[in-house]
Amino acid sequence: MNHRKRTVITIVFSIIICLIGLTGSFAGSLRFGLRDEAIEILATEWELSQMQITKIADRMSMAQFFVVMVQTPGIEEQGAINLLDAEYTRDFIASKIRDYREDLLKKTGKGRIDFVDIAALEETYREEVSRDLGYHVTAEDMERYEIIWDNLGLDERFILEHYREKKPGIFGLAGVILSDWFLALAALLAVGGCAGLWFLNGHSFSGHKIYGMALLVLGVMDCLAAAACELLADAINHAINMRSNVMELFFAPVGNMLLILGMLSAVLGAGLIVLSVWVKMRLKRRSRRKK
């Protein structure tokens, strides 16, 4: 195979690997942000009681439900804050986030919140709820809350399968990109690409300059994306007019992983560029000596 064909193959292959690597780094960073430890941190450090729930109630159905619930005569503002900041509330949130994650990745059907979950939480922690609220929730209150829940259509709104049926293409693509096998494939292609080019160039790293440049570009893009995570969190908060640290908590591990992957990719790319230049210079010296 002549030099021109090898160069074309290298360019095309490097572009493909760069695109797959970019997708894989984003997906891997999101998976890192959805691991159990990250979810626990999010649920623990989320400033739930500082969310200005009454301000966003017209946009979020759960906020509407909570506002109606805490407007029960006898429940004070501090009681509502205590309820949101309680450990059992945060454990419930963490458990549900994990259920949604598993449903997104494996279609377990557990990605949903039903009123029975709310009722079970209240029943399990009845004494703690009464203490934190400063109010004893009665059976009549629970019946009224269930009617409100049904009127707001929260069962349908909090079922992941409902959105999966409405937009199967988006959720199908997300499931593939976030899957373990895709992430493993992206990593294997990056390593396999380096090995393949080594064979293509006659067991030499002389043709790895273009591939190294692609990895360097990929690394720079990952680092830029990592830097943009904080801006993205602020933009989302501004868009929905929400004062909360939840977006910062979610995007922080995602940005950290993007930065790590970006730096690794950039270092590897720069290393391959240097190695390719060094090998070419070495080959030229040998050629001159033979002459």
Short mmCIF file of C-alpha atoms in Angstrom, two decimals:
data_model
loop_
_atom_site.label_atom_id
_atom_site.label_comp_id
_atom_site.label_asym_id
_atom_site.label_seq_id
_atom_site.Cartn_x
_atom_site.Cartn_y
_atom_site.Cartn_z
CA MET A 1 0.00 0.00 0.00
CA ASN A 2 1.42 3.38 -1.03
CA HIS A 3 1.91 6.35 1.27
CA ARG A 4 -1.12 8.26 -0.05
CA LYS A 5 -3.56 5.43 0.64
CA ARG A 6 -2.15 4.93 4.12
CA THR A 7 -2.57 8.65 4.82
CA VAL A 8 -6.20 8.66 3.65
CA ILE A 9 -6.98 5.58 5.77
CA THR A 10 -5.28 7.17 8.76
CA ILE A 11 -7.23 10.43 8.40
CA VAL A 12 -10.60 8.71 8.00
CA PHE A 13 -9.90 6.31 10.85
CA SER A 14 -8.66 9.10 13.12
CA ILE A 15 -11.80 11.16 12.51
CA ILE A 16 -14.03 8.18 13.29
CA ILE A 17 -12.10 7.39 16.46
CA CYS A 18 -12.22 11.05 17.49
CA LEU A 19 -16.01 11.17 17.11
CA ILE A 20 -16.51 7.87 18.91
CA GLY A 21 -14.06 8.94 21.59
CA LEU A 22 -15.86 12.25 22.09
CA THR A 23 -19.19 10.46 22.45
CA GLY A 24 -17.65 7.85 24.72
CA SER A 25 -15.99 10.43 26.97
CA PHE A 26 -19.26 12.30 27.40
CA ALA A 27 -21.17 9.07 28.05
CA GLY A 28 -18.51 7.78 30.43
CA SER A 29 -18.51 11.05 32.35
CA LEU A 30 -22.29 10.95 32.65
CA ARG A 31 -22.11 7.37 33.90
CA PHE A 32 -19.50 8.51 36.42
CA GLY A 33 -21.92 11.22 37.56
CA LEU A 34 -24.67 8.61 37.98
CA ARG A 35 -22.69 6.10 40.04
CA ASP A 36 -24.05 5.25 43.50
CA GLU A 37 -21.48 7.36 45.35
CA ALA A 38 -22.30 10.45 43.28
CA ILE A 39 -26.03 9.95 43.81
CA GLU A 40 -25.50 9.66 47.57
CA ILE A 41 -23.49 12.89 47.60
CA LEU A 42 -26.14 14.66 45.53
CA ALA A 43 -28.97 13.51 47.80
CA THR A 44 -27.01 14.42 50.93
CA GLU A 45 -25.76 17.86 49.88
CA TRP A 46 -28.74 18.99 47.81
CA GLU A 47 -30.10 22.19 49.36
CA LEU A 48 -33.69 21.08 48.99
CA SER A 49 -35.13 23.61 51.41
CA GLN A 50 -33.46 26.47 49.49
CA MET A 51 -35.11 25.70 46.15
CA GLN A 52 -37.75 28.47 46.28
CA ILE A 53 -40.36 25.83 45.59
CA THR A 54 -43.28 28.29 45.61
CA LYS A 55 -41.53 30.26 42.84
CA ILE A 56 -41.19 27.27 40.49
CA ALA A 57 -44.45 25.54 41.40
CA ASP A 58 -46.09 26.69 38.17
CA ARG A 59 -43.45 24.79 36.17
CA MET A 60 -42.90 21.63 38.23
CA SER A 61 -45.75 19.34 39.17
CA MET A 62 -44.00 17.91 42.22
CA ALA A 63 -43.45 21.44 43.46
CA GLN A 64 -47.17 22.12 43.02
CA PHE A 65 -47.99 19.02 45.02
CA PHE A 66 -45.57 19.96 47.78
CA VAL A 67 -46.92 23.53 47.99
CA VAL A 68 -50.48 22.23 48.37
CA MET A 69 -49.36 19.70 50.97
CA VAL A 70 -47.56 22.23 53.15
CA GLN A 71 -50.52 24.59 52.95
CA THR A 72 -52.35 22.17 55.23
CA PRO A 73 -53.53 24.17 58.26
CA GLY A 74 -51.15 23.41 61.11
CA ILE A 75 -48.01 22.95 59.02
CA GLU A 76 -45.56 25.83 59.43
CA GLU A 77 -42.77 26.87 57.06
CA GLN A 78 -40.09 25.50 59.37
CA GLY A 79 -41.84 22.15 59.42
CA ALA A 80 -41.72 21.99 55.63
CA ILE A 81 -38.00 22.84 55.72
CA ASN A 82 -37.39 20.12 58.30
CA LEU A 83 -39.22 17.59 56.12
CA LEU A 84 -37.14 18.42 53.05
CA ASP A 85 -33.87 18.31 54.96
CA ALA A 86 -34.68 15.03 56.77
CA GLU A 87 -32.42 12.05 56.19
CA TYR A 88 -35.32 9.77 55.20
CA THR A 89 -36.36 12.25 52.50
CA ARG A 90 -32.85 12.28 51.07
CA ASP A 91 -32.60 8.48 51.23
CA PHE A 92 -35.90 8.28 49.33
CA ILE A 93 -34.61 10.65 46.64
CA ALA A 94 -31.33 8.73 46.27
CA SER A 95 -33.22 5.44 45.95
CA LYS A 96 -35.50 6.85 43.25
CA ILE A 97 -32.61 8.32 41.27
CA ARG A 98 -30.93 4.92 41.29
CA ASP A 99 -34.19 3.32 40.10
CA TYR A 100 -34.44 5.80 37.22
CA ARG A 101 -30.82 5.17 36.29
CA GLU A 102 -31.30 1.40 36.20
CA ASP A 103 -34.52 1.78 34.22
CA LEU A 104 -32.78 4.02 31.69
CA LEU A 105 -29.90 1.59 31.25
CA LYS A 106 -31.63 -1.78 31.65
CA LYS A 107 -35.39 -1.11 31.25
CA THR A 108 -36.22 -2.49 34.68
CA GLY A 109 -39.58 -0.67 34.82
CA LYS A 110 -38.68 0.79 38.23
CA GLY A 111 -38.20 4.33 36.94
CA ARG A 112 -41.37 5.74 38.43
CA ILE A 113 -42.82 7.43 41.51
CA ASP A 114 -46.33 6.47 42.59
CA PHE A 115 -48.36 7.93 45.41
CA VAL A 116 -48.08 4.57 47.16
CA ASP A 117 -44.35 5.30 47.47
CA ILE A 118 -45.12 8.60 49.20
CA ALA A 119 -47.68 6.89 51.44
CA ALA A 120 -45.22 4.11 52.30
CA LEU A 121 -42.56 6.67 53.19
CA GLU A 122 -44.98 8.50 55.51
CA GLU A 123 -46.10 5.25 57.11
CA THR A 124 -42.56 3.99 57.67
CA TYR A 125 -41.37 7.25 59.22
CA ARG A 126 -44.63 8.44 60.72
CA GLU A 127 -43.15 9.46 64.07
CA GLU A 128 -40.22 11.27 62.44
CA VAL A 129 -42.51 13.02 59.94
CA SER A 130 -44.82 14.20 62.73
CA ARG A 131 -41.85 15.46 64.73
CA ASP A 132 -40.23 17.27 61.80
CA LEU A 133 -43.46 18.78 60.48
CA GLY A 134 -44.73 19.66 63.92
CA TYR A 135 -48.00 18.22 62.69
CA HIS A 136 -49.61 14.77 62.70
CA VAL A 137 -50.65 13.80 59.17
CA THR A 138 -54.09 12.18 59.33
CA ALA A 139 -55.70 9.58 57.10
CA GLU A 140 -57.96 12.33 55.73
CA ASP A 141 -54.88 14.38 54.81
CA MET A 142 -53.40 11.43 52.92
CA GLU A 143 -56.65 10.91 51.03
CA ARG A 144 -56.68 14.57 50.03
CA TYR A 145 -53.03 14.43 48.99
CA GLU A 146 -53.74 11.39 46.81
CA ILE A 147 -56.58 13.23 45.07
CA ILE A 148 -54.25 16.17 44.41
CA TRP A 149 -51.60 13.76 43.12
CA ASP A 150 -54.11 12.20 40.72
CA ASN A 151 -55.44 15.59 39.58
CA LEU A 152 -51.93 16.75 38.73
CA GLY A 153 -51.36 13.52 36.80
CA LEU A 154 -48.12 12.86 38.64
CA ASP A 155 -48.25 9.10 38.11
CA GLU A 156 -47.87 9.59 34.38
CA ARG A 157 -45.35 12.42 34.72
CA PHE A 158 -43.04 10.33 36.89
CA ILE A 159 -43.01 7.15 34.81
CA LEU A 160 -39.90 6.91 32.65
CA GLU A 161 -41.60 4.41 30.35
CA HIS A 162 -44.17 7.08 29.45
CA TYR A 163 -41.43 9.31 28.01
CA ARG A 164 -39.66 6.35 26.45
CA GLU A 165 -42.82 5.51 24.51
CA LYS A 166 -43.24 9.13 23.37
CA LYS A 167 -39.62 9.48 22.21
CA PRO A 168 -38.26 5.97 21.65
CA GLY A 169 -35.47 7.16 19.36
CA ILE A 170 -33.90 9.51 21.91
CA PHE A 171 -34.16 7.05 24.80
CA GLY A 172 -32.96 4.17 22.63
CA LEU A 173 -29.90 6.15 21.58
CA ALA A 174 -29.24 7.22 25.18
CA GLY A 175 -29.47 3.61 26.33
CA VAL A 176 -26.94 2.51 23.72
CA ILE A 177 -24.45 5.34 24.33
CA LEU A 178 -24.58 4.96 28.11
CA SER A 179 -24.33 1.16 28.00
CA ASP A 180 -21.29 -0.70 29.32
CA TRP A 181 -20.61 -2.35 25.98
CA PHE A 182 -20.48 0.98 24.11
CA LEU A 183 -18.03 2.45 26.62
CA ALA A 184 -15.91 -0.69 26.40
CA LEU A 185 -16.05 -0.52 22.58
CA ALA A 186 -14.93 3.13 22.58
CA ALA A 187 -11.96 2.28 24.80
CA LEU A 188 -11.02 -0.77 22.71
CA LEU A 189 -11.23 1.23 19.47
CA ALA A 190 -8.89 3.88 20.86
CA VAL A 191 -6.33 1.24 21.80
CA GLY A 192 -7.02 -0.89 18.73
CA GLY A 193 -6.66 2.13 16.47
CA CYS A 194 -3.16 2.73 17.72
CA ALA A 195 -2.24 -0.93 17.17
CA GLY A 196 -3.91 -1.02 13.76
CA LEU A 197 -1.97 1.99 12.52
CA TRP A 198 1.21 0.42 13.81
CA PHE A 199 0.62 -2.61 11.56
CA LEU A 200 -0.55 -0.41 8.68
CA ASN A 201 2.74 1.47 8.74
CA GLY A 202 4.90 -1.61 8.73
CA HIS A 203 5.28 -2.13 12.48
CA SER A 204 6.23 1.51 12.95
CA PHE A 205 4.85 4.57 14.75
CA SER A 206 5.81 6.82 11.86
CA GLY A 207 2.19 7.20 10.72
CA HIS A 208 0.74 8.08 14.13
CA LYS A 209 1.08 11.86 13.82
CA ILE A 210 -2.42 12.35 12.41
CA TYR A 211 -3.89 9.97 14.97
CA GLY A 212 -2.07 11.80 17.73
CA MET A 213 -3.48 15.10 16.48
CA ALA A 214 -6.99 13.62 16.57
CA LEU A 215 -6.49 12.47 20.17
CA LEU A 216 -5.07 15.88 21.07
CA VAL A 217 -8.12 17.61 19.59
CA LEU A 218 -10.35 15.17 21.46
CA GLY A 219 -8.55 15.97 24.70
CA VAL A 220 -8.90 19.71 24.18
CA MET A 221 -12.61 19.34 23.44
CA ASP A 222 -13.12 17.25 26.58
CA CYS A 223 -11.30 19.85 28.69
CA LEU A 224 -13.40 22.64 27.18
CA ALA A 225 -16.55 20.63 27.89
CA ALA A 226 -15.37 20.13 31.48
CA ALA A 227 -14.90 23.88 31.87
CA ALA A 228 -18.38 24.46 30.42
CA CYS A 229 -20.12 22.18 32.93
CA GLU A 230 -20.35 24.93 35.54
CA LEU A 231 -21.71 27.35 32.95
CA LEU A 232 -24.25 24.72 31.86
CA ALA A 233 -25.45 24.27 35.43
CA ASP A 234 -25.90 28.03 35.80
CA ALA A 235 -27.72 28.20 32.46
CA ILE A 236 -30.18 25.47 33.48
CA ASN A 237 -30.84 27.17 36.82
CA HIS A 238 -31.42 30.47 35.02
CA ALA A 239 -33.67 28.88 32.40
CA ILE A 240 -36.04 27.38 34.97
CA ASN A 241 -35.53 30.20 37.47
CA MET A 242 -34.38 27.82 40.19
CA ARG A 243 -32.10 28.61 43.09
CA SER A 244 -30.52 25.30 44.01
CA ASN A 245 -27.16 23.57 44.01
CA VAL A 246 -28.53 20.36 42.48
CA MET A 247 -27.18 21.11 38.99
CA GLU A 248 -23.75 21.98 40.37
CA LEU A 249 -23.74 18.73 42.35
CA PHE A 250 -24.68 16.69 39.28
CA PHE A 251 -22.27 18.33 36.83
CA ALA A 252 -19.30 18.50 39.22
CA PRO A 253 -18.31 14.79 38.90
CA VAL A 254 -19.19 14.85 35.20
CA GLY A 255 -16.85 17.80 34.66
CA ASN A 256 -14.11 16.21 36.75
CA MET A 257 -14.21 13.00 34.71
CA LEU A 258 -14.25 14.95 31.43
CA LEU A 259 -11.20 16.87 32.59
CA ILE A 260 -9.35 13.66 33.52
CA LEU A 261 -10.22 11.97 30.24
CA GLY A 262 -9.35 15.12 28.31
CA MET A 263 -5.95 15.42 29.92
CA LEU A 264 -5.19 11.74 29.32
CA SER A 265 -6.25 11.99 25.69
CA ALA A 266 -4.24 15.18 25.15
CA VAL A 267 -1.11 13.70 26.75
CA LEU A 268 -1.48 10.49 24.72
CA GLY A 269 -2.04 12.47 21.54
CA ALA A 270 0.95 14.72 22.15
CA GLY A 271 3.04 11.66 22.97
CA LEU A 272 2.09 9.94 19.71
CA ILE A 273 2.91 13.10 17.72
CA VAL A 274 6.35 13.32 19.32
CA LEU A 275 6.90 9.58 18.86
CA SER A 276 5.90 9.76 15.20
CA VAL A 277 8.26 12.68 14.52
CA TRP A 278 11.08 10.92 16.36
CA VAL A 279 10.59 7.68 14.41
CA LYS A 280 10.53 9.54 11.08
CA MET A 281 13.74 11.38 11.94
CA ARG A 282 15.34 8.09 12.94
CA LEU A 283 14.30 6.47 9.66
CA LYS A 284 15.72 9.40 7.70
CA ARG A 285 19.04 9.08 9.51
CA ARG A 286 19.21 5.39 8.70
CA SER A 287 18.41 6.11 5.07
CA ARG A 288 21.21 8.69 4.89
CA ARG A 289 23.71 6.30 6.43
CA LYS A 290 22.90 3.60 3.86
CA LYS A 291 23.56 6.10 1.06
#
